[in-house]
Short mmCIF file of C-alpha atoms and ligand atoms in Angstrom, two decimals:
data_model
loop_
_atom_site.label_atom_id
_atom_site.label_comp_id
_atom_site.label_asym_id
_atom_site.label_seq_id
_atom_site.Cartn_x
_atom_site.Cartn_y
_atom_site.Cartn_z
CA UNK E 268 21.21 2.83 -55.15
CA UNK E 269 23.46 4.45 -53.07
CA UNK E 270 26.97 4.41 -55.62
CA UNK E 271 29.03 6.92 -53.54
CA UNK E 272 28.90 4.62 -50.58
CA UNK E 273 28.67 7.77 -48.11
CA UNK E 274 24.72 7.77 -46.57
CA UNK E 275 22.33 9.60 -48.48
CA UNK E 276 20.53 12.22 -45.92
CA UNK E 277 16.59 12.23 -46.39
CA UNK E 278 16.74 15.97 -46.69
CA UNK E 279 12.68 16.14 -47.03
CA UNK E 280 12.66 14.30 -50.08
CA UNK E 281 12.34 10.25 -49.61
CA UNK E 282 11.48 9.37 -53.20
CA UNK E 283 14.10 6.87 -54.53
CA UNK E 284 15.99 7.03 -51.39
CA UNK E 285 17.49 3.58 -49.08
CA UNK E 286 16.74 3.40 -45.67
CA UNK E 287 20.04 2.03 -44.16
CA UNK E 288 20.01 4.30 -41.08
CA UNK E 289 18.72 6.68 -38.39
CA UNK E 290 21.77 8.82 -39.04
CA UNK E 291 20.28 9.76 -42.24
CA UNK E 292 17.51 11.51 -41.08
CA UNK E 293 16.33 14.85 -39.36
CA UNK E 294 13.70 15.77 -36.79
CA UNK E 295 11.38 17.14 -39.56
CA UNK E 296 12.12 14.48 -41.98
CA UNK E 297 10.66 11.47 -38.92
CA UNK E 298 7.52 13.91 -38.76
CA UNK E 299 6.97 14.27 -41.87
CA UNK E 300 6.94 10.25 -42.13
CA UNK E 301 4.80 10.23 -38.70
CA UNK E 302 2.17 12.31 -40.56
CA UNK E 303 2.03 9.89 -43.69
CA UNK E 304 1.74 7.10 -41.12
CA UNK E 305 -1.63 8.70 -40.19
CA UNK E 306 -2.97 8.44 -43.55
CA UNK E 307 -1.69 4.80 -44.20
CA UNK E 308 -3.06 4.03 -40.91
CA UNK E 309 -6.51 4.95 -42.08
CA UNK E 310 -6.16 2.91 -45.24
CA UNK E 311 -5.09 -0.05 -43.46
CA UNK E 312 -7.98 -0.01 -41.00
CA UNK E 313 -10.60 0.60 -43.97
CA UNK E 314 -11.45 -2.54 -46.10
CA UNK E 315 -11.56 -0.16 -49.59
CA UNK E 316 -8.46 -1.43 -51.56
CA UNK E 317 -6.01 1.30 -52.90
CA UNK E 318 -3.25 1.69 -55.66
CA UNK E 319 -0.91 2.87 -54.33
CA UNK E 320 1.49 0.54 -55.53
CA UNK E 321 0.08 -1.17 -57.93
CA UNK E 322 2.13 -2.51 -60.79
CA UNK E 323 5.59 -2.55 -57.99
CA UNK E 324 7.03 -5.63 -56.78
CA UNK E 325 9.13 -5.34 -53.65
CA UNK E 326 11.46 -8.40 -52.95
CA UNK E 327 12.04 -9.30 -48.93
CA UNK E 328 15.28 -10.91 -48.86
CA UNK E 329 16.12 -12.26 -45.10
CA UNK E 330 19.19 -14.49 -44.15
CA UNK E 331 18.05 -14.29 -40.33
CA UNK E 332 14.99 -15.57 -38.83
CA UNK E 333 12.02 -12.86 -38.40
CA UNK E 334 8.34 -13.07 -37.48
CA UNK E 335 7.39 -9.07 -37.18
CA UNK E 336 9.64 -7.13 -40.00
CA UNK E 337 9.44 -9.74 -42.60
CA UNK E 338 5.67 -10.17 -42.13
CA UNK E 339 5.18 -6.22 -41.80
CA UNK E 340 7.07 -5.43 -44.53
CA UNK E 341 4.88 -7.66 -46.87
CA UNK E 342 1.70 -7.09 -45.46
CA UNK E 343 2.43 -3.12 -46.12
CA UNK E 344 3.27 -4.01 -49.67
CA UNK E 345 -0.04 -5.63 -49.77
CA UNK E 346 -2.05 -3.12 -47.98
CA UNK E 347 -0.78 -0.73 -50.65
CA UNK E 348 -2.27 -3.00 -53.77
CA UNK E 349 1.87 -3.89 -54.69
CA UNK E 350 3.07 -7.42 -54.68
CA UNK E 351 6.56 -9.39 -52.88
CA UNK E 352 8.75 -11.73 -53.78
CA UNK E 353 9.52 -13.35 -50.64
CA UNK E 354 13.62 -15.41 -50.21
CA UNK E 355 13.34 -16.89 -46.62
CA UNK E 356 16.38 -18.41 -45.70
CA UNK E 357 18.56 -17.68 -49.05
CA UNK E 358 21.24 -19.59 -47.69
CA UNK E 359 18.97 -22.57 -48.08
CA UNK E 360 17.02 -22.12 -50.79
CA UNK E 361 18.42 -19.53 -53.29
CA UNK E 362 21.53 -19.81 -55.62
CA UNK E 363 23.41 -18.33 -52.25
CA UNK E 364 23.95 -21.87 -51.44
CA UNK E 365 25.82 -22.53 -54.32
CA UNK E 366 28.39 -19.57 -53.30
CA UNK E 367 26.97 -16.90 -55.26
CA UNK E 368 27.99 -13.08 -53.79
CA UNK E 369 25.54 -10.44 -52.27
CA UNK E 370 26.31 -8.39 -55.00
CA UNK E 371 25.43 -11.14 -57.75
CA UNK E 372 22.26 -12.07 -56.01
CA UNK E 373 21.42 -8.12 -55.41
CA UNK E 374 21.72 -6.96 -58.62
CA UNK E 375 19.44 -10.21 -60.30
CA UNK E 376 16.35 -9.43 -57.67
CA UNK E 377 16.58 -5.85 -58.89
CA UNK E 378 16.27 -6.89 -62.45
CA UNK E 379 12.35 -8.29 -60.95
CA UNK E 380 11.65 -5.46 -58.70
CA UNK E 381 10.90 -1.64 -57.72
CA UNK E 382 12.90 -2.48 -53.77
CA UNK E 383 14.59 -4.82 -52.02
CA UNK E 384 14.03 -5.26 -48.13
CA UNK E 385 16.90 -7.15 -47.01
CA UNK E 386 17.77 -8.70 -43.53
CA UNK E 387 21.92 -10.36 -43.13
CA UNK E 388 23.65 -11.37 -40.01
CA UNK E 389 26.33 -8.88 -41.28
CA UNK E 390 27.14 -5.77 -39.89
CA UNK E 391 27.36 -3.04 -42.92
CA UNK E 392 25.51 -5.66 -45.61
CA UNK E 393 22.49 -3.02 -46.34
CA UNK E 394 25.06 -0.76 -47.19
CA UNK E 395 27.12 -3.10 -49.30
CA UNK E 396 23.46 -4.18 -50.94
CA UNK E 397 23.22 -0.60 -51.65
CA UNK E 398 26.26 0.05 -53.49
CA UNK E 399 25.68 -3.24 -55.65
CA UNK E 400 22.02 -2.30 -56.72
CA UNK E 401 21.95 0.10 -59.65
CA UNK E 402 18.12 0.92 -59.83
CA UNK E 403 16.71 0.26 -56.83
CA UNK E 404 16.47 0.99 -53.32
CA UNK E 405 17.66 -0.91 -50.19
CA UNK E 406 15.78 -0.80 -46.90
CA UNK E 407 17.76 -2.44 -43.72
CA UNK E 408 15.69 -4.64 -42.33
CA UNK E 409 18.85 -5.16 -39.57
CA UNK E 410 22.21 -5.78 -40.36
CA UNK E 411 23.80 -8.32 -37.89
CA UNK E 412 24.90 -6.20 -34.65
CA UNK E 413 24.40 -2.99 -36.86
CA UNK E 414 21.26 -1.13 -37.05
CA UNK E 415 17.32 -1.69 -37.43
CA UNK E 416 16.36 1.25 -38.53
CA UNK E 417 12.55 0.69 -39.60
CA UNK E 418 11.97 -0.68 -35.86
CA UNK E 419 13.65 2.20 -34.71
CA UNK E 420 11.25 4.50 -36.64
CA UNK E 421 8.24 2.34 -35.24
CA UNK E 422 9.69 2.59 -31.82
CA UNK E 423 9.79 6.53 -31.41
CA UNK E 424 6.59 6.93 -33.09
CA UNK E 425 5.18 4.99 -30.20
CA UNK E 426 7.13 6.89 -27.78
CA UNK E 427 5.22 10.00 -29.70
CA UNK E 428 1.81 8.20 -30.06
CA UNK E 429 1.94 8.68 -26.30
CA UNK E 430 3.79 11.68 -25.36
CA UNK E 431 3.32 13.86 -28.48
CA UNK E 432 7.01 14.63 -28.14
CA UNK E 433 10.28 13.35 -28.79
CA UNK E 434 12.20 15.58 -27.09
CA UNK E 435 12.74 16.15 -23.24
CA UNK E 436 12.02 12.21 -22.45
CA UNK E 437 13.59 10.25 -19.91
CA UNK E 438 13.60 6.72 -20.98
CA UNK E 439 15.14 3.33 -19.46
CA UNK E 440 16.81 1.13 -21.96
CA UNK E 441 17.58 -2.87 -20.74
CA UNK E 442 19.20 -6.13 -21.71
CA UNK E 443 22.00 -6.74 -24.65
CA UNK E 444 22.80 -3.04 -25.50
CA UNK E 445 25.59 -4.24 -27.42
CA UNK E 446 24.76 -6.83 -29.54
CA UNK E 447 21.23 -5.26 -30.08
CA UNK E 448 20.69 -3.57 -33.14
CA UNK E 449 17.44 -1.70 -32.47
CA UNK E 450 18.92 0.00 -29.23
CA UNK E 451 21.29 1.18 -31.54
CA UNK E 452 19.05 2.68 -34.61
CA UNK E 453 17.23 3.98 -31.74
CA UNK E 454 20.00 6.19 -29.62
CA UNK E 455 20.56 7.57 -32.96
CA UNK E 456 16.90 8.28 -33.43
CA UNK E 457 16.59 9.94 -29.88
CA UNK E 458 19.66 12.13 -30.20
CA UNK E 459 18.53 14.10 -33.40
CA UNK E 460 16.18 15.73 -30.72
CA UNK E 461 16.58 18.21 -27.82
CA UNK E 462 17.16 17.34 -24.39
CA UNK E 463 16.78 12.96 -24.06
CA UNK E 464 17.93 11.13 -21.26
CA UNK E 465 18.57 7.34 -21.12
CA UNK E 466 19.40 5.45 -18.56
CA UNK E 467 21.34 2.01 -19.56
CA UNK E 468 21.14 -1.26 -17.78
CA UNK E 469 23.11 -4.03 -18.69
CA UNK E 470 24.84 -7.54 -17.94
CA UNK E 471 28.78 -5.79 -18.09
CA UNK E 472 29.23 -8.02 -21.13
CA UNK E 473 26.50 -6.50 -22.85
CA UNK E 474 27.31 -2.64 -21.90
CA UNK E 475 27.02 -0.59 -25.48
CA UNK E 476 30.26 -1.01 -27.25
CA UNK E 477 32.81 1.82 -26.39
CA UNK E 478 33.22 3.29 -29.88
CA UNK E 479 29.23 3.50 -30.28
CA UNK E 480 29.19 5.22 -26.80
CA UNK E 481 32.21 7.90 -27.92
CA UNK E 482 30.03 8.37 -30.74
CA UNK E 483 26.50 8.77 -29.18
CA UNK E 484 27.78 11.14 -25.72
CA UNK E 485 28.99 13.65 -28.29
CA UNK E 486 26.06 13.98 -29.95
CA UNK E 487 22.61 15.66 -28.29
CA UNK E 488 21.89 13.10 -25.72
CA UNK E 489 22.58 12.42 -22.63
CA UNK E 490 23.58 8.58 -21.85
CA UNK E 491 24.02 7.55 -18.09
CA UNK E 492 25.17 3.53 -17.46
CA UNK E 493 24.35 1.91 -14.58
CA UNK E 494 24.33 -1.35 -12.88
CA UNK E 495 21.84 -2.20 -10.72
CA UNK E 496 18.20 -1.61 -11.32
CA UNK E 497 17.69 0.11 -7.86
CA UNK E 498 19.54 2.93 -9.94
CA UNK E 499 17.18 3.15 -12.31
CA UNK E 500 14.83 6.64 -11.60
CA UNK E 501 11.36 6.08 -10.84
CA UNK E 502 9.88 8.43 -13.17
CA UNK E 503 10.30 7.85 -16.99
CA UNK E 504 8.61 8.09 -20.10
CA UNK E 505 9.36 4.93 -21.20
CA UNK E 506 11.30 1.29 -20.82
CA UNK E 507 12.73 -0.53 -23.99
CA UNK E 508 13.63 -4.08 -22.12
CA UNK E 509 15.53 -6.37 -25.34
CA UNK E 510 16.56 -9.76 -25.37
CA UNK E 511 19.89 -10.81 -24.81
CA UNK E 512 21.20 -11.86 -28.50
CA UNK E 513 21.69 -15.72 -28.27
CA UNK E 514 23.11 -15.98 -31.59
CA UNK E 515 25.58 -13.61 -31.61
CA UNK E 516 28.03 -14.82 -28.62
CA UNK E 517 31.04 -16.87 -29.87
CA UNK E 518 30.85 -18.97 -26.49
CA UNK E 519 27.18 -20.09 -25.05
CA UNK E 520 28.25 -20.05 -21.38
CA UNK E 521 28.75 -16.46 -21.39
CA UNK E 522 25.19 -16.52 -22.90
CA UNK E 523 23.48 -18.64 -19.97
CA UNK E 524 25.43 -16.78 -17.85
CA UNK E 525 23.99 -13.39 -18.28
CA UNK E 526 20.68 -14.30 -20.44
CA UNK E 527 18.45 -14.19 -17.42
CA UNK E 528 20.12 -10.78 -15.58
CA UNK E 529 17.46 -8.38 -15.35
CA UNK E 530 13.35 -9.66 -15.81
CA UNK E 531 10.70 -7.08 -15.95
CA UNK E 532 7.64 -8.57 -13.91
CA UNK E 533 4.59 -7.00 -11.71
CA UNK E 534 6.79 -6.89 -8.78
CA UNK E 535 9.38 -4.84 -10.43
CA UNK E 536 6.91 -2.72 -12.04
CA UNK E 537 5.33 -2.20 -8.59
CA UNK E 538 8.59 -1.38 -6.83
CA UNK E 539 9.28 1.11 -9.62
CA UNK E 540 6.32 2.89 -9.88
CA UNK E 541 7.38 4.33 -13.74
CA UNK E 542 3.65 5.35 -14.20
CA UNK E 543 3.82 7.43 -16.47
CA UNK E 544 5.75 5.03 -19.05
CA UNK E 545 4.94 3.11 -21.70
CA UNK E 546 6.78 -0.23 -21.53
CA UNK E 547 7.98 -1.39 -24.99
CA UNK E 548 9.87 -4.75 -26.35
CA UNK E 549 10.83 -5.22 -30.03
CA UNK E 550 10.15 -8.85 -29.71
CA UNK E 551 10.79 -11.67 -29.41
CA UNK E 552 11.02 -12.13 -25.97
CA UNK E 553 12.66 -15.29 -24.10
CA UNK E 554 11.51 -14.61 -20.21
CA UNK E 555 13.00 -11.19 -20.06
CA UNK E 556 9.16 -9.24 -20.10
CA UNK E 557 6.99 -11.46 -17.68
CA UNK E 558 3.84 -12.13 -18.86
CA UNK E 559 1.63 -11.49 -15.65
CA UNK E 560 2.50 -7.90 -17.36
CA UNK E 561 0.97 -8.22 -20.69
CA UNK E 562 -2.26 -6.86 -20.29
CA UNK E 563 -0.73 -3.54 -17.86
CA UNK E 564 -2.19 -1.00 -19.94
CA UNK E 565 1.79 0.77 -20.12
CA UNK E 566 2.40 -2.74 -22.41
CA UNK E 567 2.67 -1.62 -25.49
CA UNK E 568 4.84 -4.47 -26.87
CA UNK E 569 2.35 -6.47 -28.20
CA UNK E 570 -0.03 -3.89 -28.90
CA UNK E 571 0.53 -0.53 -30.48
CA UNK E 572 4.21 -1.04 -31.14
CA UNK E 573 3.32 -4.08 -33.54
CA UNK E 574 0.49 -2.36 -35.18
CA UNK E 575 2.25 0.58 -35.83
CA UNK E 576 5.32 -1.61 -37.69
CA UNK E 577 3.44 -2.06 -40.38
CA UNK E 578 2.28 1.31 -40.57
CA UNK E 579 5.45 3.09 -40.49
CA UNK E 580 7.02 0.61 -43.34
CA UNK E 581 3.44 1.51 -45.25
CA UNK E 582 4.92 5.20 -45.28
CA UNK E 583 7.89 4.17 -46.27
CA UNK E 584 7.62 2.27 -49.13
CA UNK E 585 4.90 5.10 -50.21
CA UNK E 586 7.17 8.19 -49.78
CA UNK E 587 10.13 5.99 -51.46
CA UNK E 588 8.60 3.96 -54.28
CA UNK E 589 5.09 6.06 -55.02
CA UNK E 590 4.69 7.69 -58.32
CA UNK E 591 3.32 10.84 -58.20
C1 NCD U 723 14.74 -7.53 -33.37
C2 NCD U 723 15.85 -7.76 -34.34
O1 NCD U 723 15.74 -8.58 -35.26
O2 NCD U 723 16.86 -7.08 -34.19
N1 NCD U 723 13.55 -8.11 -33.78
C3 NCD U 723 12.70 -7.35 -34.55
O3 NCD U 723 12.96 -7.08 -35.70
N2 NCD U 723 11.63 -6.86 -33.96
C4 NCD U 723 15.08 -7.80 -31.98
C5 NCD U 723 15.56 -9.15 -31.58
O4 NCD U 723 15.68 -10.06 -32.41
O5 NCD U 723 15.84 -9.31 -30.39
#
């Protein structure tokens, strides 16, 4: 629903609005949404059925692969009392195949529903979805090398789940920083507050690209690359380890060359110390988090950070598609 193509800020009013990225939002406008999370956590956890959004249907449209957004997304709708219309694989299995455009396809699922969740292997697709749909609104469920911005709004409400802050954090970021599209909803997230530091570690391939890094060091965060974990500080608040991005290398050799680089396991965690940090993964992981870590009580990955995916989206879709 976005028609002037520039993003629309949340501005403490989410009603109507499409989620397409971090840099629409403000401090108080993340929590604001962290406080609605606490309510929706409450309903999900209680077995009463609400109506939240009854009568809405939300379509999920994804052209990649997904186990966690796709499922979160509709089991939010659910837990609300709204329904989905679910496209896996459109290429496959919708008129797509047959060559129709984004636009085409966009603006016949809005004709059946109140939102469309949409995942492309595209960078800037959300947006384009965005300025095709006249009615409703778009949420980014990650745009090829783009942005994620629902997992980045899971991610820092774990980091504030266990810090009660998002400011003045140190945190560790690993793996394919520039193919990875929730390291980069996420530096956006962590710069709208005071005083972060993240330390990057990457394969050199994979360092964040140099126009995202222009962009992030001149905003309010402080970014510091380096190349060898032994540089890494011993004290942080938290590690976001990410799989290197198979599917987005043009040659595979450059993928099997740096795919196994840096492995979190219980020796590394031991040499390390970080004690004080919570150790997060947006999943899936292929060997880069060991699991003789999994049950470390800093894991969050498979925990708390799953769990509160489908809260956050709950809060979503109620601020955005509610009527009040
Ligand atoms: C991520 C994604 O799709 O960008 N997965 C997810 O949504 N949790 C991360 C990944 O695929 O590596």
């Amino acid at each position: 629903m976005n028609k002037d193509s520039g993003l629309k800020k949340i501005n403490g009013n989410y009603k109507g609005k499409d989620i397409l990225s971090l840099d629409q939002f403000s401090p108080k406008d993340i929590l604001s949404l962290y406080k609605k999370t606490q309510q929706m956590k409450k309903i999900a956890l209680a077995t009463k059925p609400v109506k939240n959004l009854a009568g809405k249907i939300v379509t999920i449209i994804f052209y990649e692969p997904s186990s966690r957004t796709f499922n979160s997304f509709a089991a939010a709708v659910k837990q609300l009392g709204g329904q989905t219309l679910e496209v896996h694989d459109p290429k496959t299995f919708s008129s797509v195949s047959k060559g129709e455009t984004l636009e085409d396809t966009i603006r016949v699922l809005e004709a059946y529903s109140d939102a469309i969740v949409i995942r492309h292997n595209e960078i800037g697709t959300a947006q384009k979805a965005a300025n095709a749909a006249e009615f409703v609104p778009i949420f980014n469920a990650g745009d090829g090398i783009g942005e994620h911005p629902t997992q980045a709004l899971l991610d820092l409400m774990t980091i504030y789940d266990k810090h009660r802050r998002l400011n003045n954090l140190t945190g560790i970021m690993v793996g394919d920083l520039l193919y990875g599209r929730t390291i980069h909803s996420l530096i956006r997230g962590l710069s709208l507050f005071k005083n972060n530091t993240i330390y990057l570690l990457s394969p050199k391939e994979l360092k964040l690209s140099r126009e995202e890094y222009n962009l992030f060091i001149q905003r309010n965060i402080k970014l510091i690359e380096v190349d060898r974990i032994d540089d890494l500080p011993k004290n942080a608040d938290f590690l976001y380890w990410t799989r290197v991005q198979k599917e987005r290398f043009k040659d595979l050799r450059v993928y099997e060359k740096v795919k196994n680089t840096f492995i979190l396991d219980k020796n590394l965690l031991d040499k390390m110390g970080w004690k004080n940090a919570i150790i997060m993964h947006p999943l899936p992981r292929v060997g880069e988090i060991s699991t003789d870590i999994d049950e470390d009580k800093r894991s969050v990955y498979l925990k708390s950070q799953i769990r509160n995916g489908m809260y956050v989206r709950m809060a979503l879709l109620d601020l955005i598609l509610r009527n009040k």
